[in-house]
XYZ file of C-alpha atoms in Angstrom:
301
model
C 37.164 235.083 122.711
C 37.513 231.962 124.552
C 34.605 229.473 125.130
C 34.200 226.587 126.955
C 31.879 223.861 126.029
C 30.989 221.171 128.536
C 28.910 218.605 126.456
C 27.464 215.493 127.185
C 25.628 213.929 124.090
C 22.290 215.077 125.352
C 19.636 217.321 123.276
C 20.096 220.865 125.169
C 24.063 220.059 124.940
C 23.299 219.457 121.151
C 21.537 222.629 120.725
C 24.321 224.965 122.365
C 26.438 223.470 120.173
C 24.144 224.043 117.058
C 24.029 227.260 118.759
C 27.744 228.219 118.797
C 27.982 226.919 115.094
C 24.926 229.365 114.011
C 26.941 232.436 114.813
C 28.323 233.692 112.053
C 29.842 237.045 113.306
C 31.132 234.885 116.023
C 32.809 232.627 113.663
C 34.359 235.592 111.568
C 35.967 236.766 114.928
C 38.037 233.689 115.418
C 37.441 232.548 118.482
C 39.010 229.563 120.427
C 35.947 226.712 121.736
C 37.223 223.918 124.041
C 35.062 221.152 124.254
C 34.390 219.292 127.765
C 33.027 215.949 128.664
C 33.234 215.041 132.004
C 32.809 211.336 132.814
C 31.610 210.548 136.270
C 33.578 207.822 138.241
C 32.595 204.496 138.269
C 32.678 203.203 142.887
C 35.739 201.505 143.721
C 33.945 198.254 144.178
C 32.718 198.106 140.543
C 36.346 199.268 139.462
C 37.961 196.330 141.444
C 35.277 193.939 140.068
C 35.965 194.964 136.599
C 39.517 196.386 136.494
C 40.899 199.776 135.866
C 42.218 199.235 132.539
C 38.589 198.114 131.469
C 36.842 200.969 132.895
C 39.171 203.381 131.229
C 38.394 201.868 128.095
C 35.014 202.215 128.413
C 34.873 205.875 129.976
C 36.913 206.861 126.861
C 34.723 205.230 124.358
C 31.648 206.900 125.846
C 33.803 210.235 125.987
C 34.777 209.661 122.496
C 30.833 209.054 121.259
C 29.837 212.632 122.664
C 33.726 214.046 121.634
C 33.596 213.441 117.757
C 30.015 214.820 116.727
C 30.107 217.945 118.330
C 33.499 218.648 116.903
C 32.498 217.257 113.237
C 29.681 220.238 114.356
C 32.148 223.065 114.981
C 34.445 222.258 112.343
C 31.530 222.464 109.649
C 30.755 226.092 110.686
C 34.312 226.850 110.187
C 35.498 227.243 114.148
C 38.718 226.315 115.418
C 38.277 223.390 118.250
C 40.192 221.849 121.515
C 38.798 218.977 123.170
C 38.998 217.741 126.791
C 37.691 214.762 128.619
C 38.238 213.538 132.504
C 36.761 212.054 134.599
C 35.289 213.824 137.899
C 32.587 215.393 139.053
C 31.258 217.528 135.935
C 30.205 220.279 137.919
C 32.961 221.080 139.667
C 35.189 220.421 136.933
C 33.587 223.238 134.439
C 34.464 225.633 136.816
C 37.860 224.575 137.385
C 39.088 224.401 133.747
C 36.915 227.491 132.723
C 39.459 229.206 135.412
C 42.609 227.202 134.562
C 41.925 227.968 130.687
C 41.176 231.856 131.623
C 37.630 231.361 129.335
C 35.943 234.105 128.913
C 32.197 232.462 128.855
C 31.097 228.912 129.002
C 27.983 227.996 127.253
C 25.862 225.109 127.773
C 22.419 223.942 127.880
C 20.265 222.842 130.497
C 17.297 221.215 131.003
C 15.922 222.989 134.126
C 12.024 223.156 134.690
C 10.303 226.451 135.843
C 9.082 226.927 139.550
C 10.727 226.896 142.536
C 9.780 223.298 143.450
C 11.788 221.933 140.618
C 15.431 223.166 140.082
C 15.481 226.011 138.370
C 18.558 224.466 135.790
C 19.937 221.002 135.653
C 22.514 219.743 138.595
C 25.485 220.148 136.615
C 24.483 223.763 135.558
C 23.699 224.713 139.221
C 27.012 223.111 140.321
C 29.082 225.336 137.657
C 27.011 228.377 139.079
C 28.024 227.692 142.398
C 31.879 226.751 141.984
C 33.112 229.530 139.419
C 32.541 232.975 138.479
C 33.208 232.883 134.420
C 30.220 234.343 132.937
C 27.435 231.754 131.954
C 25.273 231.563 128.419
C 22.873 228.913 129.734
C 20.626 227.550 126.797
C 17.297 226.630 128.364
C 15.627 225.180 125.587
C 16.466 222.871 122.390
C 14.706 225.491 119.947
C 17.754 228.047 120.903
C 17.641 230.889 118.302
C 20.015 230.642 114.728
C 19.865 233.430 113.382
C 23.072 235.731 113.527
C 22.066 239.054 114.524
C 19.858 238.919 117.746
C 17.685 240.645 119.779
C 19.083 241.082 123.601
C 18.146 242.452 126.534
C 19.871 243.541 129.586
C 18.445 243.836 133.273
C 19.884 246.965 135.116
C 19.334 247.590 138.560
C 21.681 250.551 139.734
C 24.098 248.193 140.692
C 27.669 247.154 139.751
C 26.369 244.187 138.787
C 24.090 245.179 136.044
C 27.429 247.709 134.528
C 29.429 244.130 134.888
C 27.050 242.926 132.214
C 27.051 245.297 129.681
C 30.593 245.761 129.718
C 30.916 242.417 128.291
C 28.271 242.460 126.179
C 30.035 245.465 124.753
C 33.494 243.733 124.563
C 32.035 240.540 122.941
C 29.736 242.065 120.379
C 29.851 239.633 117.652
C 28.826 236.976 120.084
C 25.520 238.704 118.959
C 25.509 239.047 115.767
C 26.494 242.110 113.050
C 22.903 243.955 113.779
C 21.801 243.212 117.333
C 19.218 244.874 119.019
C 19.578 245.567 122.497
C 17.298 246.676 125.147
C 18.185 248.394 128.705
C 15.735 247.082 130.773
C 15.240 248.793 134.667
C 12.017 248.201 136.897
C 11.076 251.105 139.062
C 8.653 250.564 142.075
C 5.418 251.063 141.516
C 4.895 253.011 144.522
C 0.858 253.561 144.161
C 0.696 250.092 145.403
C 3.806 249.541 147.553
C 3.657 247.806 150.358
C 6.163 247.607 153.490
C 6.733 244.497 155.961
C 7.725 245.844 158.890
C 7.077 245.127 163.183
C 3.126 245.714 162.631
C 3.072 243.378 159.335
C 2.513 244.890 155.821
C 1.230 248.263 155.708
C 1.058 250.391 152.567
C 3.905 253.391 152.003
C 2.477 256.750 153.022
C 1.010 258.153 150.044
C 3.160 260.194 147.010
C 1.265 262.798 144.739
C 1.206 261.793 141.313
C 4.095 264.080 140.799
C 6.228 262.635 143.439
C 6.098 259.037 141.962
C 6.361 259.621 138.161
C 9.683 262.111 139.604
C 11.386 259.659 141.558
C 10.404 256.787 139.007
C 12.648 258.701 136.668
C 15.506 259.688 139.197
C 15.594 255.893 139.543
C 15.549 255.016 136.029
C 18.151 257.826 134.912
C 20.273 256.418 137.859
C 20.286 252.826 136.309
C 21.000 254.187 132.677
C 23.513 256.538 132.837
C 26.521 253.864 133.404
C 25.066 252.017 130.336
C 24.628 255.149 128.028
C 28.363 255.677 128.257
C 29.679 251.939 127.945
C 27.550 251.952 124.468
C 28.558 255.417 122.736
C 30.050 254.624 119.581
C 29.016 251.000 119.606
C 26.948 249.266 116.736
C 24.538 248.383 119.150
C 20.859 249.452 118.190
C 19.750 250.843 121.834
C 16.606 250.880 123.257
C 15.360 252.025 126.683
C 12.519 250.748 128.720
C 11.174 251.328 132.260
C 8.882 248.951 133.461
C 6.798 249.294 136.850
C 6.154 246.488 139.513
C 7.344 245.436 142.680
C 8.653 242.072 141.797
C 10.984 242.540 139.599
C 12.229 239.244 138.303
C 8.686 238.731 137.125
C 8.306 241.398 135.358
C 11.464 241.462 133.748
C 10.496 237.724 132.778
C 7.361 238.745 131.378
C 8.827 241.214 129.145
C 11.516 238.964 127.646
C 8.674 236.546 126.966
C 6.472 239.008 125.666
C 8.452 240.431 123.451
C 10.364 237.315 122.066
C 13.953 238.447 123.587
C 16.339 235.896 122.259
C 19.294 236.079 125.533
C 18.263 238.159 128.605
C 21.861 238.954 130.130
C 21.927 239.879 133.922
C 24.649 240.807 136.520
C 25.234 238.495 139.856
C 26.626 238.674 142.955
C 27.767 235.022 142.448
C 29.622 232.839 144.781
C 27.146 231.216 146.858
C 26.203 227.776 147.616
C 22.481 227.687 146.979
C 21.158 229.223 144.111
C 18.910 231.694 145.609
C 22.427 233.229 146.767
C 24.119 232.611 143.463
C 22.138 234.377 141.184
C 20.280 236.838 143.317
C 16.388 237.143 144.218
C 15.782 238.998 140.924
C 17.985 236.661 139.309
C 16.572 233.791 140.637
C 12.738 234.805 139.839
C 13.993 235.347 136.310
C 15.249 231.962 136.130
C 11.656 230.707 137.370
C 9.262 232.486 135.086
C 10.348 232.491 132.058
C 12.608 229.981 128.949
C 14.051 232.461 127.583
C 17.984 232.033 127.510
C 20.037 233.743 129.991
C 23.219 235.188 130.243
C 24.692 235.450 133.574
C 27.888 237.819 134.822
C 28.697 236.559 138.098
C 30.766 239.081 140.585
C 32.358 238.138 144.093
């Protein structure tokens, strides 16, 4: 497996890299980490004013002072390490070595606040959501979890998007640990209190028997399984299934991760937008909102 690290000294950054060093399975597997610090770059009139070769100098030495902790880190827990700096815009630069150096997730934290009036990540995060599609383990808070085998949940919808992520939760187990649990996680309507917007405004769905709704609740929820039933036979995965009923789904699959203490919450994405309400998805993006827990993000064109 091949992960890419951007860093940048701060405490999230610190605790995906305390993270990373927890995983033990991981470790066992070998995988290659690539550090990145990104520098941003200085305007051209303080450059003139205080010549190139000086701000070099000092953009490496403030490189260097994230650089050599978080590799003393890595190397500690046993895990083999490259290490990159530049100078650019961070952002933009995450996605473009995660695609040059084929990596096959990049991890970082973020500092992002809940709500929709504050961003829902930090700047740099958003900006690596926007520019590539590498799959994202975004850290969303410094007390990220340490212990090897973990319990992780994955939000199906029916979609392509929602296979997309457990395919590669399947083909990167030990990312996970040597015992995960995982859940399967799908939200049916709840179509007693379903409502429609429409011409006239909002006006309730014309009534189901009791019958009718708990049948196609289940169509809907066997439809969302089955691709995930047979992309885990034979894994070491400890499976468990769970409908859950609403009609906003991103908060109720964020209520349930809370809840129940879920340590990642993986999702698939349509990816490839500008804003991040297009990036991740509405679901996503409601996910991101109202809940901390830490979430790992498939992206698909």
């Amino acid at each position: 497996m091949r992960i890419l690290m951007p860093i940048d000294g701060s405490t999230f950054s610190k605790a995906a890299l305390s993270f990373i060093a927890s995983r033990s399975s991981l470790i066992e597997s070998q995988p290659d980490v690539e550090l990145l610090n990104v520098q941003y770059p200085v305007s051209a009139r303080v450059a003139r004013g205080a010549g190139r070769e000086l701000v070099q100098r000092y953009q490496e030495s403030e490189s260097n002072k994230v650089i050599k902790p978080a590799v003393a880190t890595l190397k500690r827990a046993g895990l083999r390490v490259q290490v990159k700096s530049m100078v650019g815009s961070p952002g933009a630069e995450v996605g473009r070595i995660a695609a040059e150096d084929a990596a096959d997730l990049i991890v970082m934290g973020s500092h992002g606040h809940t709500g929709f009036k504050n961003l829902l990540f930090g700047s740099v995060t958003q900006a690596v959501l926007a520019s590539s599609n590498t799959p994202l383990l975004v850290l969303r808070s410094d007390a990220v979890p340490k212990k090897d085998s973990l319990k992780l949940g994955i939000a199906l919808d029916g979609s392509k998007y929602g296979v997309a992520a457990v395919r590669f939760v399947v083909k990167h187990r030990a990312l996970f640990g040597a015992t995960p649990s995982l859940t399967l996680i799908h939200v049916v309507p709840d179509l007693l209190n379903l409502v429609v917007t429409g011409v006239f405004g909002d006006a309730p769905v014309p009534g189901f028997k009791q019958e009718q709704m708990t049948e196609m609740q289940r169509a809907a929820f066997e439809r969302a399984m089955a691709p995930a039933r047979k992309l885990l036979q034979g894994t070491a995965f400890q499976v468990t299934e769970v409908q859950l009923s609403g009609n906003s789904p991103g908060d109720v699959i964020a209520a349930y991760a809370t809840k129940n203490k879920l340590d990642i919450l993986a999702m698939g994405s349509h990816g490839g937008g500008a804003f991040l309400s297009t990036v991740l998805g509405s679901v996503a993006t409601r996910v991101a909102a109202k809940c901390r827990t830490a979430l790992l993000l498939i992206q698909q064109k």
